[in-house]
Amino acid sequence: MTKVKVVDSIMGSGKTSAAIQMMNKVDDNKYIYITPYLDEIHRIKDVCNQRKFYEPKVFSKDGETFFKLDSLHKLLTEGKDIATTHALFKMATGETRELIYNEGYTLILDEALEVIQELKVSPDDIKMLLKEWMYETNNGLIQWDTEKESIQGVYSGKFQPVRRYALNNNLIMHNGVILLWNFPPDIFRLFKESYILTYLFDAQLQKYYFDIHEIEYEHYTVRRVDDLYSFVKTINTTDKTIKESIKSNIVIYDGTLNKIGDDVYSLSKSWYTKKTHLHKQLKNNTLNYFSNIMKSKSNENMWTTYKDYRPKISGKGYTKGFVSITERSTNKYQHKKVLAYTVNRFVSPLLDSYFHTKNIKIDQDLFALSEMVQWIWRSAIRNGEQINLYIPSYRMRQLLIQWLDDDL
């Protein structure tokens, strides 16, 4: 198996440019480009003018409707160059994997993939499913009892998504009661070559997932000579010049509004759950920062919190500037110059526990830093412009300051 090439290079270093220039070479390679966003698919189709990229779409034939996964399989069968989303790639089936292998595709994965997540199924429902419809195999996968279906008929209840995941070898059990969706690791062994375009890969769950499943990878970075970009093997993933520019353009608020985040776990998900009496204070702080301290225009404001608590922290003059904490690989917010990052990131205790059972320790600080830096990079900082930043969490603020000072 060819090792996965992890292009671990800071934002703005030219990862996408290098990928585009590689794909624009006239050769016999077949590419599948996976990105988080539809807008990026359209850009790839426009700029890769030396080959034609196709996007899987819903289509009809002989009165029958075929969905995006069907379209993907059709394009793979035809050996087309393909650009599609993380969401569709995560739906890959055994048929998808077989077609990828047979056609000899090269994968370019823009940003690390969400490879493992908790399914929202109650313990009682899990016990029922295990008793009635599912069973655990020797290798830890949860399978659907298709033999039972051949007798009783195909299951058509509310757990059809769970059935689909089980049939696709996506399900694993943790602690005997919790179902986890797991991306089939064998798919990375089926490509002719695989590239992952990211930054701080060692902080990401996909790295730990690779370690669990013994998927070999090696670090690459981007080399630029004039206007030519290329991927080169390296163990050094830090671009000092870009980081110096970032540091000089970030103004981090340092004042009394930070007191709410002094504790190491302040503004974490559990803090939001337990400290409901402090939600109004955090909202007032955020409003004060935008309206009184920065006096910024609403269209320049960008802020975030956990999805469930967005209504609690929203306020006049910045509500519409909300950007999800998981946002990445988009330039839709590059005009935003005044930012509020009102969270304190940790990998969920459940996933931390799961990896711990596999003798893998997650670096919580590196994870938090990676998530925050990616979010900040959605703003005007990506254009070399100055931004102002409110980070009330002491832990998160110090992680950013330390990162900015490292290697300078």
mmCIF file of C-alpha atoms in Angstrom:
data_model
loop_
_atom_site.group_PDB
_atom_site.id
_atom_site.type_symbol
_atom_site.label_atom_id
_atom_site.label_comp_id
_atom_site.label_asym_id
_atom_site.label_seq_id
_atom_site.Cartn_x
_atom_site.Cartn_y
_atom_site.Cartn_z
ATOM 1 C CA MET A 1 0.000 0.000 0.000
ATOM 2 C CA THR A 2 1.204 3.502 -0.867
ATOM 3 C CA LYS A 3 1.473 5.754 2.180
ATOM 4 C CA VAL A 4 -1.073 8.568 2.472
ATOM 5 C CA LYS A 5 0.598 11.908 1.755
ATOM 6 C CA VAL A 6 -0.463 14.382 4.447
ATOM 7 C CA VAL A 7 0.258 17.883 3.120
ATOM 8 C CA ASP A 8 0.525 19.541 6.519
ATOM 9 C CA SER A 9 1.102 23.181 5.768
ATOM 10 C CA ILE A 10 -0.144 26.456 7.222
ATOM 11 C CA MET A 11 -3.142 28.215 5.698
ATOM 12 C CA GLY A 12 -2.187 30.413 2.782
ATOM 13 C CA SER A 13 0.915 28.397 1.902
ATOM 14 C CA GLY A 14 -0.517 27.190 -1.417
ATOM 15 C CA LYS A 15 -1.853 23.677 -0.757
ATOM 16 C CA THR A 16 -4.858 24.108 -3.055
ATOM 17 C CA SER A 17 -2.744 25.863 -5.700
ATOM 18 C CA ALA A 18 -0.314 22.931 -5.714
ATOM 19 C CA ALA A 19 -3.208 20.474 -6.032
ATOM 20 C CA ILE A 20 -4.744 22.432 -8.907
ATOM 21 C CA GLN A 21 -1.431 22.619 -10.766
ATOM 22 C CA MET A 22 -0.915 18.882 -10.279
ATOM 23 C CA MET A 23 -4.427 18.088 -11.535
ATOM 24 C CA ASN A 24 -3.976 20.406 -14.523
ATOM 25 C CA LYS A 25 -1.141 18.297 -15.903
ATOM 26 C CA VAL A 26 -2.095 16.362 -19.001
ATOM 27 C CA ASP A 27 -1.532 12.719 -18.029
ATOM 28 C CA ASP A 28 -3.377 9.456 -17.462
ATOM 29 C CA ASN A 29 -4.180 10.059 -13.769
ATOM 30 C CA LYS A 30 -7.786 10.076 -12.613
ATOM 31 C CA TYR A 31 -8.640 12.345 -9.700
ATOM 32 C CA ILE A 32 -11.383 12.516 -7.116
ATOM 33 C CA TYR A 33 -11.273 15.834 -5.243
ATOM 34 C CA ILE A 34 -13.161 15.890 -1.913
ATOM 35 C CA THR A 35 -13.965 19.227 -0.275
ATOM 36 C CA PRO A 36 -16.271 20.350 2.557
ATOM 37 C CA TYR A 37 -18.188 22.860 0.424
ATOM 38 C CA LEU A 38 -20.112 23.057 -2.838
ATOM 39 C CA ASP A 39 -18.532 26.436 -3.675
ATOM 40 C CA GLU A 40 -15.104 24.820 -3.769
ATOM 41 C CA ILE A 41 -16.384 22.151 -6.172
ATOM 42 C CA HIS A 42 -17.425 24.878 -8.585
ATOM 43 C CA ARG A 43 -14.006 26.549 -8.279
ATOM 44 C CA ILE A 44 -12.170 23.305 -9.008
ATOM 45 C CA LYS A 45 -14.347 22.726 -12.070
ATOM 46 C CA ASP A 46 -13.570 26.249 -13.303
ATOM 47 C CA VAL A 47 -9.808 26.399 -12.727
ATOM 48 C CA CYS A 48 -8.847 22.839 -13.697
ATOM 49 C CA ASN A 49 -9.192 23.608 -17.386
ATOM 50 C CA GLN A 50 -6.778 20.939 -18.633
ATOM 51 C CA ARG A 51 -9.210 18.198 -17.619
ATOM 52 C CA LYS A 52 -12.970 18.115 -17.092
ATOM 53 C CA PHE A 53 -14.215 17.570 -13.547
ATOM 54 C CA TYR A 54 -17.710 16.193 -12.967
ATOM 55 C CA GLU A 55 -19.923 16.741 -9.934
ATOM 56 C CA PRO A 56 -22.279 13.940 -8.824
ATOM 57 C CA LYS A 57 -25.879 15.104 -9.133
ATOM 58 C CA VAL A 58 -29.369 13.689 -8.787
ATOM 59 C CA PHE A 59 -30.637 12.522 -12.180
ATOM 60 C CA SER A 60 -33.572 10.702 -13.755
ATOM 61 C CA LYS A 61 -33.532 7.882 -16.286
ATOM 62 C CA ASP A 62 -36.467 5.947 -17.712
ATOM 63 C CA GLY A 63 -38.758 7.514 -15.125
ATOM 64 C CA GLU A 64 -36.550 6.471 -12.216
ATOM 65 C CA THR A 65 -34.749 8.913 -9.896
ATOM 66 C CA PHE A 66 -31.091 8.268 -9.097
ATOM 67 C CA PHE A 67 -29.390 10.005 -6.177
ATOM 68 C CA LYS A 68 -25.923 11.540 -5.798
ATOM 69 C CA LEU A 69 -24.315 8.285 -4.679
ATOM 70 C CA ASP A 70 -25.700 6.589 -7.812
ATOM 71 C CA SER A 71 -24.289 9.452 -9.856
ATOM 72 C CA LEU A 72 -20.902 9.055 -8.170
ATOM 73 C CA HIS A 73 -20.869 5.353 -9.020
ATOM 74 C CA LYS A 74 -21.763 6.127 -12.642
ATOM 75 C CA LEU A 75 -18.924 8.665 -12.904
ATOM 76 C CA LEU A 76 -16.470 6.247 -11.308
ATOM 77 C CA THR A 77 -17.503 3.518 -13.753
ATOM 78 C CA GLU A 78 -16.827 5.931 -16.614
ATOM 79 C CA GLY A 79 -13.427 6.878 -15.190
ATOM 80 C CA LYS A 80 -14.294 10.592 -14.975
ATOM 81 C CA ASP A 81 -12.401 13.151 -12.892
ATOM 82 C CA ILE A 82 -14.720 13.948 -9.987
ATOM 83 C CA ALA A 83 -15.176 16.792 -7.495
ATOM 84 C CA THR A 84 -17.569 16.208 -4.620
ATOM 85 C CA THR A 85 -18.177 16.855 -0.935
ATOM 86 C CA HIS A 86 -17.068 15.277 2.337
ATOM 87 C CA ALA A 87 -20.732 14.482 3.003
ATOM 88 C CA LEU A 88 -21.096 12.319 -0.101
ATOM 89 C CA PHE A 89 -17.698 10.668 0.350
ATOM 90 C CA LYS A 90 -18.736 9.598 3.864
ATOM 91 C CA MET A 91 -21.619 7.662 2.254
ATOM 92 C CA ALA A 92 -19.171 5.436 0.348
ATOM 93 C CA THR A 93 -20.316 1.823 0.096
ATOM 94 C CA GLY A 94 -18.612 -1.418 -0.821
ATOM 95 C CA GLU A 95 -19.510 -0.678 -4.442
ATOM 96 C CA THR A 96 -17.872 2.755 -4.182
ATOM 97 C CA ARG A 97 -14.692 1.241 -2.811
ATOM 98 C CA GLU A 98 -14.567 -1.440 -5.500
ATOM 99 C CA LEU A 99 -14.965 1.126 -8.290
ATOM 100 C CA ILE A 100 -12.258 3.383 -6.823
ATOM 101 C CA TYR A 101 -9.824 0.471 -6.692
ATOM 102 C CA ASN A 102 -10.620 -0.881 -10.147
ATOM 103 C CA GLU A 103 -10.295 2.507 -11.856
ATOM 104 C CA GLY A 104 -7.005 3.493 -10.118
ATOM 105 C CA TYR A 105 -8.035 6.885 -8.736
ATOM 106 C CA THR A 106 -5.897 9.474 -6.955
ATOM 107 C CA LEU A 107 -7.580 11.065 -3.930
ATOM 108 C CA ILE A 108 -7.156 14.698 -2.962
ATOM 109 C CA LEU A 109 -8.938 15.304 0.338
ATOM 110 C CA ASP A 110 -9.299 19.001 1.157
ATOM 111 C CA GLU A 111 -9.189 19.124 4.983
ATOM 112 C CA ALA A 112 -9.294 16.127 7.302
ATOM 113 C CA LEU A 113 -12.473 14.078 7.255
ATOM 114 C CA GLU A 114 -14.843 13.522 10.163
ATOM 115 C CA VAL A 115 -14.022 9.828 10.485
ATOM 116 C CA ILE A 116 -15.789 8.958 13.724
ATOM 117 C CA GLN A 117 -18.824 10.328 15.560
ATOM 118 C CA GLU A 118 -21.453 9.321 18.094
ATOM 119 C CA LEU A 119 -24.856 8.245 16.847
ATOM 120 C CA LYS A 120 -27.798 9.702 18.726
ATOM 121 C CA VAL A 121 -29.448 6.404 19.628
ATOM 122 C CA SER A 122 -30.589 5.761 23.200
ATOM 123 C CA PRO A 123 -29.065 2.854 25.209
ATOM 124 C CA ASP A 124 -32.485 1.169 25.352
ATOM 125 C CA ASP A 125 -32.882 1.398 21.584
ATOM 126 C CA ILE A 126 -29.371 0.017 21.084
ATOM 127 C CA LYS A 127 -30.179 -2.959 23.310
ATOM 128 C CA MET A 128 -33.384 -3.543 21.348
ATOM 129 C CA LEU A 129 -31.556 -3.385 18.005
ATOM 130 C CA LEU A 130 -28.857 -5.772 19.218
ATOM 131 C CA LYS A 131 -31.513 -8.190 20.381
ATOM 132 C CA GLU A 132 -33.747 -7.967 17.332
ATOM 133 C CA TRP A 133 -31.714 -6.882 14.304
ATOM 134 C CA MET A 134 -27.964 -6.515 14.896
ATOM 135 C CA TYR A 135 -24.990 -8.477 16.168
ATOM 136 C CA GLU A 136 -21.313 -7.777 16.874
ATOM 137 C CA THR A 137 -18.581 -9.558 14.901
ATOM 138 C CA ASN A 138 -15.183 -10.707 16.124
ATOM 139 C CA ASN A 139 -13.486 -7.611 14.683
ATOM 140 C CA GLY A 140 -15.826 -5.255 16.566
ATOM 141 C CA LEU A 141 -18.097 -4.279 13.681
ATOM 142 C CA ILE A 142 -21.862 -4.195 14.156
ATOM 143 C CA GLN A 143 -23.683 -6.086 11.398
ATOM 144 C CA TRP A 144 -27.340 -6.118 10.346
ATOM 145 C CA ASP A 145 -29.107 -9.486 10.353
ATOM 146 C CA THR A 146 -30.036 -9.795 6.673
ATOM 147 C CA GLU A 147 -30.918 -13.477 7.128
ATOM 148 C CA LYS A 148 -33.669 -12.458 9.532
ATOM 149 C CA GLU A 149 -34.910 -9.965 6.947
ATOM 150 C CA SER A 150 -35.154 -12.734 4.361
ATOM 151 C CA ILE A 151 -37.689 -14.395 6.654
ATOM 152 C CA GLN A 152 -39.528 -11.426 8.189
ATOM 153 C CA GLY A 153 -39.119 -8.895 5.397
ATOM 154 C CA VAL A 154 -36.847 -5.876 5.009
ATOM 155 C CA TYR A 155 -36.790 -3.628 8.082
ATOM 156 C CA SER A 156 -38.678 -0.356 7.492
ATOM 157 C CA GLY A 157 -38.754 1.281 10.933
ATOM 158 C CA LYS A 158 -37.237 4.528 12.226
ATOM 159 C CA PHE A 159 -33.742 3.070 12.488
ATOM 160 C CA GLN A 160 -33.238 2.728 8.735
ATOM 161 C CA PRO A 161 -30.134 4.984 8.881
ATOM 162 C CA VAL A 162 -28.650 2.618 11.491
ATOM 163 C CA ARG A 163 -29.438 -0.316 9.210
ATOM 164 C CA ARG A 164 -27.704 1.428 6.301
ATOM 165 C CA TYR A 165 -24.614 2.128 8.400
ATOM 166 C CA ALA A 166 -24.470 -1.483 9.593
ATOM 167 C CA LEU A 167 -24.783 -2.849 6.059
ATOM 168 C CA ASN A 168 -21.987 -0.502 5.025
ATOM 169 C CA ASN A 169 -19.642 -1.644 7.841
ATOM 170 C CA ASN A 170 -19.793 1.801 9.476
ATOM 171 C CA LEU A 171 -20.872 0.793 12.977
ATOM 172 C CA ILE A 172 -18.751 -0.031 16.007
ATOM 173 C CA MET A 173 -19.620 -0.435 19.691
ATOM 174 C CA HIS A 174 -18.018 1.395 22.612
ATOM 175 C CA ASN A 175 -18.445 0.366 26.261
ATOM 176 C CA GLY A 176 -21.161 -2.080 25.238
ATOM 177 C CA VAL A 177 -23.879 0.578 25.020
ATOM 178 C CA ILE A 178 -22.810 3.354 22.647
ATOM 179 C CA LEU A 179 -22.911 3.144 18.871
ATOM 180 C CA LEU A 180 -20.224 4.983 16.927
ATOM 181 C CA TRP A 181 -20.243 5.721 13.208
ATOM 182 C CA ASN A 182 -16.813 4.889 11.808
ATOM 183 C CA PHE A 183 -15.588 5.674 8.289
ATOM 184 C CA PRO A 184 -14.399 2.417 6.644
ATOM 185 C CA PRO A 185 -10.588 2.643 6.902
ATOM 186 C CA ASP A 186 -9.897 0.277 4.016
ATOM 187 C CA ILE A 187 -10.907 2.956 1.484
ATOM 188 C CA PHE A 188 -7.578 4.754 1.921
ATOM 189 C CA ARG A 189 -5.805 1.580 0.812
ATOM 190 C CA LEU A 190 -7.694 1.469 -2.477
ATOM 191 C CA PHE A 191 -6.475 4.669 -4.117
ATOM 192 C CA LYS A 192 -3.462 4.791 -6.409
ATOM 193 C CA GLU A 193 -2.329 7.796 -4.345
ATOM 194 C CA SER A 194 -3.932 9.800 -1.531
ATOM 195 C CA TYR A 195 -3.271 13.400 -0.494
ATOM 196 C CA ILE A 196 -4.788 15.137 2.538
ATOM 197 C CA LEU A 197 -4.527 18.944 2.485
ATOM 198 C CA THR A 198 -4.615 20.225 6.047
ATOM 199 C CA TYR A 199 -2.777 21.970 8.883
ATOM 200 C CA LEU A 200 -1.775 20.578 12.289
ATOM 201 C CA PHE A 201 -2.701 17.050 11.255
ATOM 202 C CA ASP A 202 -1.326 15.670 14.533
ATOM 203 C CA ALA A 203 -4.201 17.486 16.298
ATOM 204 C CA GLN A 204 -6.963 15.882 14.267
ATOM 205 C CA LEU A 205 -9.041 12.797 14.939
ATOM 206 C CA GLN A 206 -8.200 11.424 11.507
ATOM 207 C CA LYS A 207 -4.574 11.111 12.638
ATOM 208 C CA TYR A 208 -5.598 9.023 15.667
ATOM 209 C CA TYR A 209 -7.951 7.008 13.448
ATOM 210 C CA PHE A 210 -5.046 6.264 11.087
ATOM 211 C CA ASP A 211 -2.995 5.109 14.067
ATOM 212 C CA ILE A 212 -5.763 2.757 15.264
ATOM 213 C CA HIS A 213 -6.187 1.192 11.838
ATOM 214 C CA GLU A 214 -2.454 1.164 11.036
ATOM 215 C CA ILE A 215 -2.835 3.348 7.962
ATOM 216 C CA GLU A 216 0.636 4.586 7.093
ATOM 217 C CA TYR A 217 1.142 8.226 6.230
ATOM 218 C CA GLU A 218 3.995 10.655 5.657
ATOM 219 C CA HIS A 219 4.214 14.425 5.962
ATOM 220 C CA TYR A 220 4.540 16.686 2.949
ATOM 221 C CA THR A 221 4.543 20.448 2.603
ATOM 222 C CA VAL A 222 4.275 22.975 -0.244
ATOM 223 C CA ARG A 223 7.203 24.336 -2.205
ATOM 224 C CA ARG A 224 6.762 27.527 -4.187
ATOM 225 C CA VAL A 225 9.128 28.657 -6.933
ATOM 226 C CA ASP A 226 7.812 31.844 -8.569
ATOM 227 C CA ASP A 227 4.218 30.900 -9.492
ATOM 228 C CA LEU A 228 4.802 27.152 -9.484
ATOM 229 C CA TYR A 229 3.602 25.127 -6.492
ATOM 230 C CA SER A 230 4.402 21.504 -5.711
ATOM 231 C CA PHE A 231 4.195 18.983 -2.872
ATOM 232 C CA VAL A 232 7.506 17.971 -1.292
ATOM 233 C CA LYS A 233 8.275 15.488 1.455
ATOM 234 C CA THR A 234 9.340 17.057 4.743
ATOM 235 C CA ILE A 235 9.172 16.702 8.519
ATOM 236 C CA ASN A 236 8.937 20.479 9.016
ATOM 237 C CA THR A 237 5.328 21.708 8.827
ATOM 238 C CA THR A 238 5.704 25.312 10.003
ATOM 239 C CA ASP A 239 5.943 28.264 7.641
ATOM 240 C CA LYS A 240 7.750 30.934 9.626
ATOM 241 C CA THR A 241 7.159 33.766 7.163
ATOM 242 C CA ILE A 242 3.393 33.325 7.084
ATOM 243 C CA LYS A 243 3.180 33.032 10.861
ATOM 244 C CA GLU A 244 5.134 36.271 11.321
ATOM 245 C CA SER A 245 2.614 38.015 9.086
ATOM 246 C CA ILE A 246 -0.282 36.526 11.034
ATOM 247 C CA LYS A 247 1.113 37.664 14.379
ATOM 248 C CA SER A 248 1.546 41.255 13.271
ATOM 249 C CA ASN A 249 -2.056 41.367 12.046
ATOM 250 C CA ILE A 250 -3.874 39.930 15.072
ATOM 251 C CA VAL A 251 -4.869 42.259 17.917
ATOM 252 C CA ILE A 252 -6.047 40.158 20.879
ATOM 253 C CA TYR A 253 -8.281 41.861 23.418
ATOM 254 C CA ASP A 254 -6.789 41.985 26.933
ATOM 255 C CA GLY A 255 -9.214 43.457 29.464
ATOM 256 C CA THR A 256 -11.838 42.819 32.135
ATOM 257 C CA LEU A 257 -14.257 41.127 29.719
ATOM 258 C CA ASN A 258 -11.905 38.127 29.880
ATOM 259 C CA LYS A 259 -12.614 37.424 33.564
ATOM 260 C CA ILE A 260 -15.529 35.148 32.675
ATOM 261 C CA GLY A 261 -13.079 32.682 31.116
ATOM 262 C CA ASP A 262 -10.377 32.504 33.798
ATOM 263 C CA ASP A 263 -11.010 28.880 34.813
ATOM 264 C CA VAL A 264 -9.358 26.189 32.669
ATOM 265 C CA TYR A 265 -12.784 24.732 31.752
ATOM 266 C CA SER A 266 -14.672 28.022 31.401
ATOM 267 C CA LEU A 267 -16.658 28.244 28.132
ATOM 268 C CA SER A 268 -16.316 24.511 27.475
ATOM 269 C CA LYS A 269 -19.415 22.586 26.409
ATOM 270 C CA SER A 270 -19.962 21.383 29.994
ATOM 271 C CA TRP A 271 -19.572 24.972 31.284
ATOM 272 C CA TYR A 272 -22.382 26.096 28.971
ATOM 273 C CA THR A 273 -24.535 23.239 30.254
ATOM 274 C CA LYS A 274 -23.900 23.894 33.947
ATOM 275 C CA LYS A 275 -23.379 27.673 34.119
ATOM 276 C CA THR A 276 -26.653 28.800 32.577
ATOM 277 C CA HIS A 277 -26.705 31.798 34.921
ATOM 278 C CA LEU A 278 -23.598 33.129 33.163
ATOM 279 C CA HIS A 279 -25.009 33.016 29.617
ATOM 280 C CA LYS A 280 -26.385 36.543 29.910
ATOM 281 C CA GLN A 281 -23.048 37.839 31.189
ATOM 282 C CA LEU A 282 -21.222 36.294 28.237
ATOM 283 C CA LYS A 283 -23.782 37.795 25.860
ATOM 284 C CA ASN A 284 -23.316 41.231 27.459
ATOM 285 C CA ASN A 285 -19.539 40.884 27.222
ATOM 286 C CA THR A 286 -19.725 39.998 23.546
ATOM 287 C CA LEU A 287 -22.118 42.868 22.859
ATOM 288 C CA ASN A 288 -19.868 45.250 24.811
ATOM 289 C CA TYR A 289 -16.831 44.145 22.793
ATOM 290 C CA PHE A 290 -18.453 44.704 19.410
ATOM 291 C CA SER A 291 -20.547 47.791 20.224
ATOM 292 C CA ASN A 292 -18.508 49.791 22.753
ATOM 293 C CA ILE A 293 -14.898 48.660 22.646
ATOM 294 C CA MET A 294 -14.526 48.099 18.889
ATOM 295 C CA LYS A 295 -17.539 50.149 17.695
ATOM 296 C CA SER A 296 -17.469 47.893 14.644
ATOM 297 C CA LYS A 297 -19.962 47.678 11.792
ATOM 298 C CA SER A 298 -22.276 44.664 11.861
ATOM 299 C CA ASN A 299 -21.060 43.358 8.491
ATOM 300 C CA GLU A 300 -17.482 43.254 9.841
ATOM 301 C CA ASN A 301 -18.404 41.189 12.904
ATOM 302 C CA MET A 302 -17.838 37.433 13.142
ATOM 303 C CA TRP A 303 -18.487 35.298 16.191
ATOM 304 C CA THR A 304 -19.144 31.746 17.305
ATOM 305 C CA THR A 305 -20.412 29.542 20.086
ATOM 306 C CA TYR A 306 -21.747 25.989 20.325
ATOM 307 C CA LYS A 307 -24.713 25.480 18.023
ATOM 308 C CA ASP A 308 -27.204 24.726 20.815
ATOM 309 C CA TYR A 309 -26.352 27.962 22.632
ATOM 310 C CA ARG A 310 -26.324 30.319 19.666
ATOM 311 C CA PRO A 311 -29.700 31.930 20.609
ATOM 312 C CA LYS A 312 -28.450 32.552 24.177
ATOM 313 C CA ILE A 313 -25.334 34.488 23.110
ATOM 314 C CA SER A 314 -26.701 36.275 20.026
ATOM 315 C CA GLY A 315 -27.002 40.037 20.298
ATOM 316 C CA LYS A 316 -27.802 43.210 18.401
ATOM 317 C CA GLY A 317 -25.196 44.142 15.811
ATOM 318 C CA TYR A 318 -23.477 40.764 15.530
ATOM 319 C CA THR A 319 -26.133 38.003 15.404
ATOM 320 C CA LYS A 320 -25.911 37.623 11.618
ATOM 321 C CA GLY A 321 -22.128 37.297 11.822
ATOM 322 C CA PHE A 322 -22.335 33.822 13.331
ATOM 323 C CA VAL A 323 -19.874 31.313 11.850
ATOM 324 C CA SER A 324 -19.933 27.701 13.017
ATOM 325 C CA ILE A 325 -17.009 26.531 15.174
ATOM 326 C CA THR A 326 -16.353 23.789 12.621
ATOM 327 C CA GLU A 327 -16.242 26.076 9.579
ATOM 328 C CA ARG A 328 -13.207 25.656 7.327
ATOM 329 C CA SER A 329 -12.073 25.711 3.685
ATOM 330 C CA THR A 330 -14.229 28.672 2.739
ATOM 331 C CA ASN A 331 -13.487 32.311 1.954
ATOM 332 C CA LYS A 332 -17.091 33.548 2.373
ATOM 333 C CA TYR A 333 -16.104 35.490 5.507
ATOM 334 C CA GLN A 334 -12.860 37.080 4.358
ATOM 335 C CA HIS A 335 -14.330 40.559 4.898
ATOM 336 C CA LYS A 336 -14.780 39.952 8.652
ATOM 337 C CA LYS A 337 -12.352 41.995 10.756
ATOM 338 C CA VAL A 338 -13.736 41.921 14.327
ATOM 339 C CA LEU A 339 -14.061 38.455 15.860
ATOM 340 C CA ALA A 340 -15.360 36.871 19.072
ATOM 341 C CA TYR A 341 -14.456 33.240 19.813
ATOM 342 C CA THR A 342 -16.590 32.422 22.857
ATOM 343 C CA VAL A 343 -15.787 28.716 23.244
ATOM 344 C CA ASN A 344 -13.164 26.508 24.896
ATOM 345 C CA ARG A 345 -12.660 23.427 22.742
ATOM 346 C CA PHE A 346 -12.143 19.859 23.909
ATOM 347 C CA VAL A 347 -12.612 16.540 22.164
ATOM 348 C CA SER A 348 -15.832 15.036 23.531
ATOM 349 C CA PRO A 349 -15.345 12.807 26.598
ATOM 350 C CA LEU A 350 -16.966 9.952 24.688
ATOM 351 C CA LEU A 351 -14.482 10.033 21.792
ATOM 352 C CA ASP A 352 -11.606 10.678 24.182
ATOM 353 C CA SER A 353 -12.670 7.550 26.082
ATOM 354 C CA TYR A 354 -12.941 5.521 22.874
ATOM 355 C CA PHE A 355 -9.422 6.404 21.745
ATOM 356 C CA HIS A 356 -8.142 5.749 25.267
ATOM 357 C CA THR A 357 -9.430 2.160 25.018
ATOM 358 C CA LYS A 358 -7.234 1.867 21.915
ATOM 359 C CA ASN A 359 -4.194 3.064 23.936
ATOM 360 C CA ILE A 360 -4.172 6.410 22.150
ATOM 361 C CA LYS A 361 -3.996 9.669 24.095
ATOM 362 C CA ILE A 362 -5.518 12.714 22.433
ATOM 363 C CA ASP A 363 -3.608 15.992 22.720
ATOM 364 C CA GLN A 364 -6.503 18.199 23.850
ATOM 365 C CA ASP A 365 -4.543 21.452 23.619
ATOM 366 C CA LEU A 366 -3.311 20.787 20.091
ATOM 367 C CA PHE A 367 -6.860 19.851 19.045
ATOM 368 C CA ALA A 368 -8.230 23.079 20.525
ATOM 369 C CA LEU A 369 -5.539 25.191 18.858
ATOM 370 C CA SER A 370 -6.121 23.573 15.475
ATOM 371 C CA GLU A 371 -9.871 24.180 15.608
ATOM 372 C CA MET A 372 -9.458 27.803 16.693
ATOM 373 C CA VAL A 373 -6.791 28.677 14.108
ATOM 374 C CA GLN A 374 -8.918 27.207 11.317
ATOM 375 C CA TRP A 375 -11.881 29.313 12.463
ATOM 376 C CA ILE A 376 -9.848 32.510 12.727
ATOM 377 C CA TRP A 377 -8.486 31.918 9.232
ATOM 378 C CA ARG A 378 -11.979 32.304 7.738
ATOM 379 C CA SER A 379 -11.673 36.061 8.394
ATOM 380 C CA ALA A 380 -9.785 38.937 6.742
ATOM 381 C CA ILE A 381 -6.508 37.574 8.172
ATOM 382 C CA ARG A 382 -6.396 35.266 5.120
ATOM 383 C CA ASN A 383 -5.989 38.409 2.959
ATOM 384 C CA GLY A 384 -3.159 39.826 5.065
ATOM 385 C CA GLU A 385 -5.471 42.351 6.751
ATOM 386 C CA GLN A 386 -5.551 43.217 10.455
ATOM 387 C CA ILE A 387 -8.201 41.619 12.641
ATOM 388 C CA ASN A 388 -9.278 42.242 16.242
ATOM 389 C CA LEU A 389 -10.083 39.215 18.364
ATOM 390 C CA TYR A 390 -11.970 38.618 21.608
ATOM 391 C CA ILE A 391 -11.144 35.212 23.183
ATOM 392 C CA PRO A 392 -12.584 35.203 26.725
ATOM 393 C CA SER A 393 -11.256 31.697 27.515
ATOM 394 C CA TYR A 394 -7.864 32.063 29.198
ATOM 395 C CA ARG A 395 -6.826 28.598 28.014
ATOM 396 C CA MET A 396 -7.699 29.281 24.374
ATOM 397 C CA ARG A 397 -6.139 32.736 24.444
ATOM 398 C CA GLN A 398 -2.848 31.393 25.805
ATOM 399 C CA LEU A 399 -2.791 28.583 23.246
ATOM 400 C CA LEU A 400 -3.068 31.119 20.433
ATOM 401 C CA ILE A 401 -0.440 33.450 21.911
ATOM 402 C CA GLN A 402 1.984 30.566 22.382
ATOM 403 C CA TRP A 403 1.385 29.322 18.831
ATOM 404 C CA LEU A 404 2.043 32.787 17.418
ATOM 405 C CA ASP A 405 5.327 32.985 19.339
ATOM 406 C CA ASP A 406 6.554 29.480 18.477
ATOM 407 C CA ASP A 407 9.480 29.315 16.036
ATOM 408 C CA LEU A 408 9.709 33.108 15.698
#
